[in-house]
XYZ file of C-alpha atoms in Angstrom:
353
model
C -16.814 -204.028 53.559
C -17.705 -201.896 56.586
C -14.371 -202.787 58.230
C -12.217 -202.552 55.126
C -10.569 -199.315 56.248
C -8.900 -201.016 59.221
C -6.407 -202.597 56.797
C -5.218 -199.223 55.521
C -2.174 -198.010 57.521
C -2.889 -194.948 59.669
C -0.268 -192.743 57.938
C -1.882 -193.521 54.584
C -5.314 -192.653 55.957
C -4.024 -189.385 57.336
C -2.366 -188.609 54.025
C -5.549 -189.274 52.070
C -7.579 -187.111 54.441
C -5.005 -184.306 54.239
C -5.011 -184.351 50.440
C -8.815 -184.334 50.373
C -8.935 -181.380 52.769
C -6.347 -179.473 50.726
C -8.350 -180.027 47.547
C -11.558 -178.964 49.259
C -9.967 -175.853 50.701
C -8.364 -175.025 47.364
C -11.744 -175.264 45.679
C -13.356 -173.078 48.324
C -10.480 -170.601 48.092
C -10.992 -170.241 44.345
C -14.761 -169.974 44.568
C -14.814 -167.512 47.484
C -11.867 -165.294 46.569
C -13.963 -162.571 44.950
C -16.417 -162.634 47.845
C -13.554 -162.280 50.324
C -12.255 -159.281 48.392
C -15.657 -157.597 48.637
C -16.094 -158.491 52.302
C -12.588 -157.252 53.112
C -13.546 -153.910 51.604
C -16.732 -153.814 53.653
C -14.799 -154.589 56.841
C -12.097 -151.970 56.278
C -14.728 -149.412 55.286
C -16.678 -150.164 58.466
C -13.517 -149.780 60.546
C -12.705 -146.505 58.847
C -16.195 -145.177 59.537
C -16.203 -146.652 63.070
C -19.282 -148.739 62.285
C -20.177 -152.418 62.508
C -19.752 -154.442 59.286
C -23.002 -155.033 57.409
C -24.916 -158.302 57.446
C -24.157 -160.528 54.483
C -26.848 -162.086 52.329
C -26.434 -164.711 49.636
C -26.614 -163.172 46.160
C -29.497 -164.347 44.015
C -28.714 -167.090 41.527
C -29.027 -166.698 37.784
C -32.136 -168.035 36.096
C -32.346 -171.449 34.502
C -31.553 -171.572 30.802
C -34.693 -172.497 28.809
C -35.310 -176.191 28.260
C -34.447 -177.777 24.920
C -37.979 -177.751 23.547
C -38.265 -174.070 24.509
C -35.056 -173.156 22.695
C -35.674 -174.757 19.311
C -37.713 -173.450 16.395
C -39.766 -175.703 14.075
C -38.447 -176.349 10.549
C -40.658 -178.094 7.980
C -39.238 -181.308 6.534
C -37.930 -181.147 2.979
C -39.013 -184.285 1.137
C -37.618 -185.362 -2.221
C -37.923 -188.760 -3.911
C -34.903 -191.026 -4.247
C -34.942 -190.744 -8.037
C -35.093 -186.962 -7.798
C -32.095 -186.883 -5.475
C -30.242 -189.400 -7.646
C -30.689 -187.065 -10.619
C -28.621 -184.534 -8.647
C -25.853 -187.042 -7.872
C -23.205 -184.858 -9.549
C -23.926 -182.271 -6.868
C -22.448 -184.746 -4.356
C -25.420 -184.616 -2.013
C -26.726 -188.201 -2.214
C -24.319 -189.628 0.373
C -24.837 -186.636 2.607
C -28.629 -186.996 2.491
C -28.366 -190.746 3.124
C -26.216 -190.160 6.201
C -28.668 -187.587 7.541
C -31.627 -189.959 7.085
C -29.853 -192.956 8.597
C -30.593 -194.204 12.116
C -27.480 -192.493 13.476
C -28.200 -189.348 11.524
C -31.676 -189.013 12.993
C -30.312 -189.068 16.557
C -27.148 -187.050 15.860
C -26.228 -184.210 18.265
C -27.430 -180.738 17.365
C -23.941 -179.644 16.307
C -23.706 -182.490 13.779
C -27.137 -181.656 12.353
C -25.960 -178.077 12.015
C -22.899 -179.295 10.125
C -25.134 -181.309 7.825
C -27.357 -178.351 6.957
C -24.362 -176.127 6.249
C -22.630 -178.758 4.108
C -25.806 -179.445 2.147
C -26.375 -175.758 1.504
C -22.754 -175.223 0.456
C -22.845 -178.156 -1.978
C -26.171 -177.099 -3.471
C -24.964 -173.516 -3.918
C -21.699 -174.662 -5.489
C -23.530 -177.064 -7.792
C -25.973 -174.418 -8.974
C -23.121 -172.142 -10.045
C -21.095 -174.921 -11.699
C -21.199 -176.635 -15.064
C -23.291 -179.419 -13.549
C -26.347 -177.167 -13.635
C -25.935 -176.698 -17.395
C -26.122 -180.469 -17.956
C -29.280 -181.047 -15.948
C -32.687 -181.584 -17.525
C -35.105 -178.710 -17.094
C -37.095 -180.446 -14.343
C -33.940 -181.399 -12.449
C -32.524 -177.878 -12.751
C -35.783 -176.439 -11.397
C -35.634 -178.950 -8.537
C -32.031 -177.948 -7.764
C -32.962 -174.263 -7.743
C -35.972 -174.878 -5.508
C -34.035 -177.105 -3.118
C -31.198 -174.569 -2.876
C -33.643 -171.722 -2.212
C -35.493 -173.754 0.420
C -32.321 -174.711 2.254
C -31.021 -171.160 2.153
C -34.325 -169.879 3.551
C -34.274 -172.465 6.352
C -30.609 -172.078 7.188
C -31.014 -169.321 9.829
C -33.462 -171.560 11.709
C -31.198 -174.595 11.234
C -28.210 -172.620 12.517
C -30.222 -171.444 15.504
C -31.260 -174.995 16.364
C -27.717 -176.211 15.872
C -26.389 -173.736 18.420
C -29.243 -173.413 20.910
C -30.072 -177.089 20.676
C -26.553 -178.159 21.641
C -25.852 -179.353 25.162
C -22.473 -177.599 25.173
C -24.108 -174.217 24.578
C -26.710 -174.820 27.287
C -24.036 -175.835 29.794
C -22.223 -172.531 29.340
C -25.198 -170.967 31.193
C -25.194 -173.521 34.022
C -26.737 -172.351 37.302
C -24.288 -174.428 39.364
C -21.389 -172.186 38.345
C -19.378 -170.161 40.869
C -18.247 -166.522 40.670
C -15.013 -165.816 38.828
C -11.766 -165.523 40.809
C -10.471 -161.935 41.148
C -7.404 -162.578 38.993
C -9.253 -164.470 36.255
C -12.113 -162.260 35.121
C -11.538 -162.555 31.389
C -12.385 -165.514 29.146
C -9.667 -167.684 27.668
C -8.377 -167.041 24.169
C -9.997 -170.339 23.099
C -13.388 -169.101 24.262
C -12.991 -165.747 22.532
C -12.058 -167.567 19.339
C -15.051 -169.892 19.771
C -17.442 -166.966 20.105
C -16.009 -165.262 17.001
C -16.334 -168.527 15.087
C -19.955 -169.067 16.133
C -20.839 -165.494 15.226
C -19.309 -165.963 11.777
C -21.142 -169.266 11.334
C -24.468 -167.727 12.330
C -23.964 -164.818 9.922
C -23.119 -167.118 6.997
C -26.735 -167.686 5.883
C -27.260 -163.924 5.640
C -24.237 -163.249 3.426
C -24.713 -163.051 -0.328
C -21.249 -164.538 -0.914
C -20.534 -166.657 2.164
C -16.931 -167.485 2.910
C -15.921 -171.126 3.390
C -16.217 -172.172 7.023
C -14.214 -174.864 8.760
C -17.143 -176.999 9.840
C -14.918 -179.582 11.515
C -13.979 -176.947 14.100
C -17.585 -176.510 15.259
C -17.616 -179.152 17.970
C -14.182 -178.081 19.210
C -15.370 -174.508 19.673
C -18.592 -175.585 21.364
C -16.551 -177.724 23.741
C -14.342 -174.737 24.593
C -17.434 -172.899 25.828
C -18.639 -175.978 27.685
C -15.310 -176.588 29.440
C -15.654 -173.352 31.373
C -19.186 -171.917 31.741
C -17.823 -168.391 31.532
C -21.143 -166.671 30.818
C -22.734 -168.160 33.924
C -19.660 -167.395 36.031
C -19.625 -163.809 34.824
C -23.302 -163.338 35.669
C -22.771 -164.836 39.129
C -19.864 -162.442 39.695
C -21.963 -159.436 38.691
C -24.729 -160.513 41.093
C -22.192 -161.003 43.880
C -20.676 -157.557 43.305
C -24.135 -155.943 43.229
C -25.096 -157.599 46.527
C -21.914 -156.642 48.375
C -21.936 -153.071 47.047
C -25.540 -152.693 48.162
C -24.535 -153.915 51.618
C -21.606 -151.470 51.677
C -24.042 -148.721 50.784
C -25.862 -149.377 54.046
C -22.648 -148.415 55.871
C -22.402 -145.135 54.012
C -26.111 -144.501 54.594
C -25.609 -144.947 58.335
C -22.857 -142.360 58.306
C -24.822 -139.977 56.105
C -27.946 -140.331 58.261
C -26.067 -139.502 61.467
C -26.514 -135.784 62.278
C -23.224 -133.949 62.486
C -21.184 -136.944 61.329
C -17.932 -136.014 59.580
C -15.859 -138.505 57.583
C -12.439 -139.492 58.927
C -9.431 -137.555 57.770
C -8.301 -138.551 54.288
C -11.606 -140.180 53.313
C -11.766 -139.950 49.501
C -14.727 -139.872 47.169
C -12.676 -141.696 44.540
C -12.136 -145.323 45.617
C -8.937 -145.450 43.586
C -7.465 -142.839 45.906
C -8.572 -144.598 49.081
C -6.260 -147.209 50.620
C -9.198 -149.271 51.854
C -10.785 -149.366 48.398
C -7.982 -149.273 45.846
C -7.789 -153.024 45.196
C -11.564 -153.324 44.983
C -11.783 -150.325 42.628
C -9.357 -151.974 40.217
C -11.328 -155.221 40.412
C -14.630 -153.465 39.745
C -13.152 -151.745 36.685
C -11.825 -155.053 35.368
C -15.200 -156.740 35.967
C -17.039 -153.940 34.181
C -14.708 -154.156 31.185
C -14.934 -157.955 31.033
C -18.747 -157.941 31.189
C -19.082 -155.226 28.548
C -16.726 -157.025 26.158
C -18.266 -160.481 26.585
C -21.904 -159.407 26.341
C -21.078 -157.363 23.240
C -19.737 -160.525 21.590
C -22.415 -162.830 22.988
C -25.643 -160.977 22.260
C -25.464 -161.126 18.431
C -25.949 -164.881 18.698
C -29.217 -164.282 20.591
C -30.227 -161.789 17.894
C -29.292 -164.010 14.953
C -32.909 -165.057 14.402
C -35.574 -162.545 13.448
C -38.166 -164.177 15.707
C -36.391 -166.261 18.373
C -38.368 -168.454 20.783
C -40.174 -166.541 23.496
C -38.365 -168.336 26.332
C -34.965 -167.404 24.887
C -36.047 -163.802 24.407
C -37.164 -163.686 28.032
C -33.845 -165.154 29.233
C -31.862 -162.672 27.161
C -33.873 -159.741 28.515
C -33.676 -160.882 32.134
C -30.038 -161.985 32.327
C -27.985 -160.722 29.393
C -29.448 -157.315 28.606
C -27.275 -154.234 28.936
C -30.341 -151.978 29.219
C -32.893 -153.792 31.374
C -32.356 -152.284 34.820
C -33.157 -155.626 36.482
C -30.535 -157.607 34.538
C -27.197 -158.356 36.282
C -24.986 -155.953 34.319
C -27.189 -152.822 34.666
C -27.986 -153.773 38.291
C -24.276 -153.955 39.019
C -23.813 -150.536 37.412
C -26.614 -149.058 39.505
C -25.176 -150.417 42.754
C -21.707 -149.150 41.840
C -23.007 -145.711 40.861
C -24.987 -145.501 44.091
C -21.850 -146.397 46.031
C -19.756 -143.733 44.319
C -22.458 -141.114 44.915
C -22.567 -141.968 48.617
C -18.793 -141.769 48.923
C -18.911 -138.397 47.187
C -21.650 -137.159 49.511
C -19.764 -138.324 52.597
C -16.419 -136.918 51.427
C -18.023 -133.490 50.939
C -19.252 -133.414 54.538
C -17.647 -131.006 57.021
C -15.287 -129.203 54.622
C -12.287 -127.615 56.288
C -12.766 -124.010 57.254
């Protein structure tokens, strides 16, 4: 096997190597494009200020998403005898309960267990408001009412476990993700639709008159979020921008700390008016808008439970918050604001007589 490659013609070998290198370079080009944009700005700014470019450090990585056992909340088992469930057969829950308690049902993915809980609740609610309830014996009617109330009370926790217990949801926060490319800062329409769907599904237990939900679409929407870990990519991009802006601020600090230093002619406080910064300024605005829009849609899912697990609360506060100054989005804002203030201070130096 060690000598198997000698039988492959040289042109074929060269072709395979060339294709592999092209694919590798294409991947690097996509992953590093935003970093190159930021470094290009640093370089042109340094040239304009007649300074050496700053040293580059690797941005910090995002934190690990909590482990499965740290994300789930406990839900007490609901136990009913077979005869009791059979008495409610006209509610069409017997087959559903049997499937849930089967061997496959007990090891079903979190999304399928979520579907089960929603279907069971919907069928119990529909049965209680139908003519079936009028035909039940008093004990069976009381059991139906109690079972419906119990499932409704547990549904927020079941919905939470269905979402936060799913592997697809966890993968959308993957630490191995790369920053977003400069021309692809916004999520896909499928991901926006998925987030709207999940928000609606999580709100359903809280609505007095819940609207019918297409449960079969659940796994498709979860997969859309899993296919591209946009949340993780967005956070990595914010951390990258914060790091490079902070490094650029060292350039402006050098100029500001030099006695008698005057900015070059035409140096503008507004990056949008500066040739060396115009492209970056547009990118920073687009990144800010994308982060604001996505976090606004994402955070309600983290707030859908009155008392979420402590590890999830800590992750939300550290990485998704729009107010915690140490979280990526506010940290990015602080670095950007500091950069604009330094440009303003430098542009106001040595006003013309």
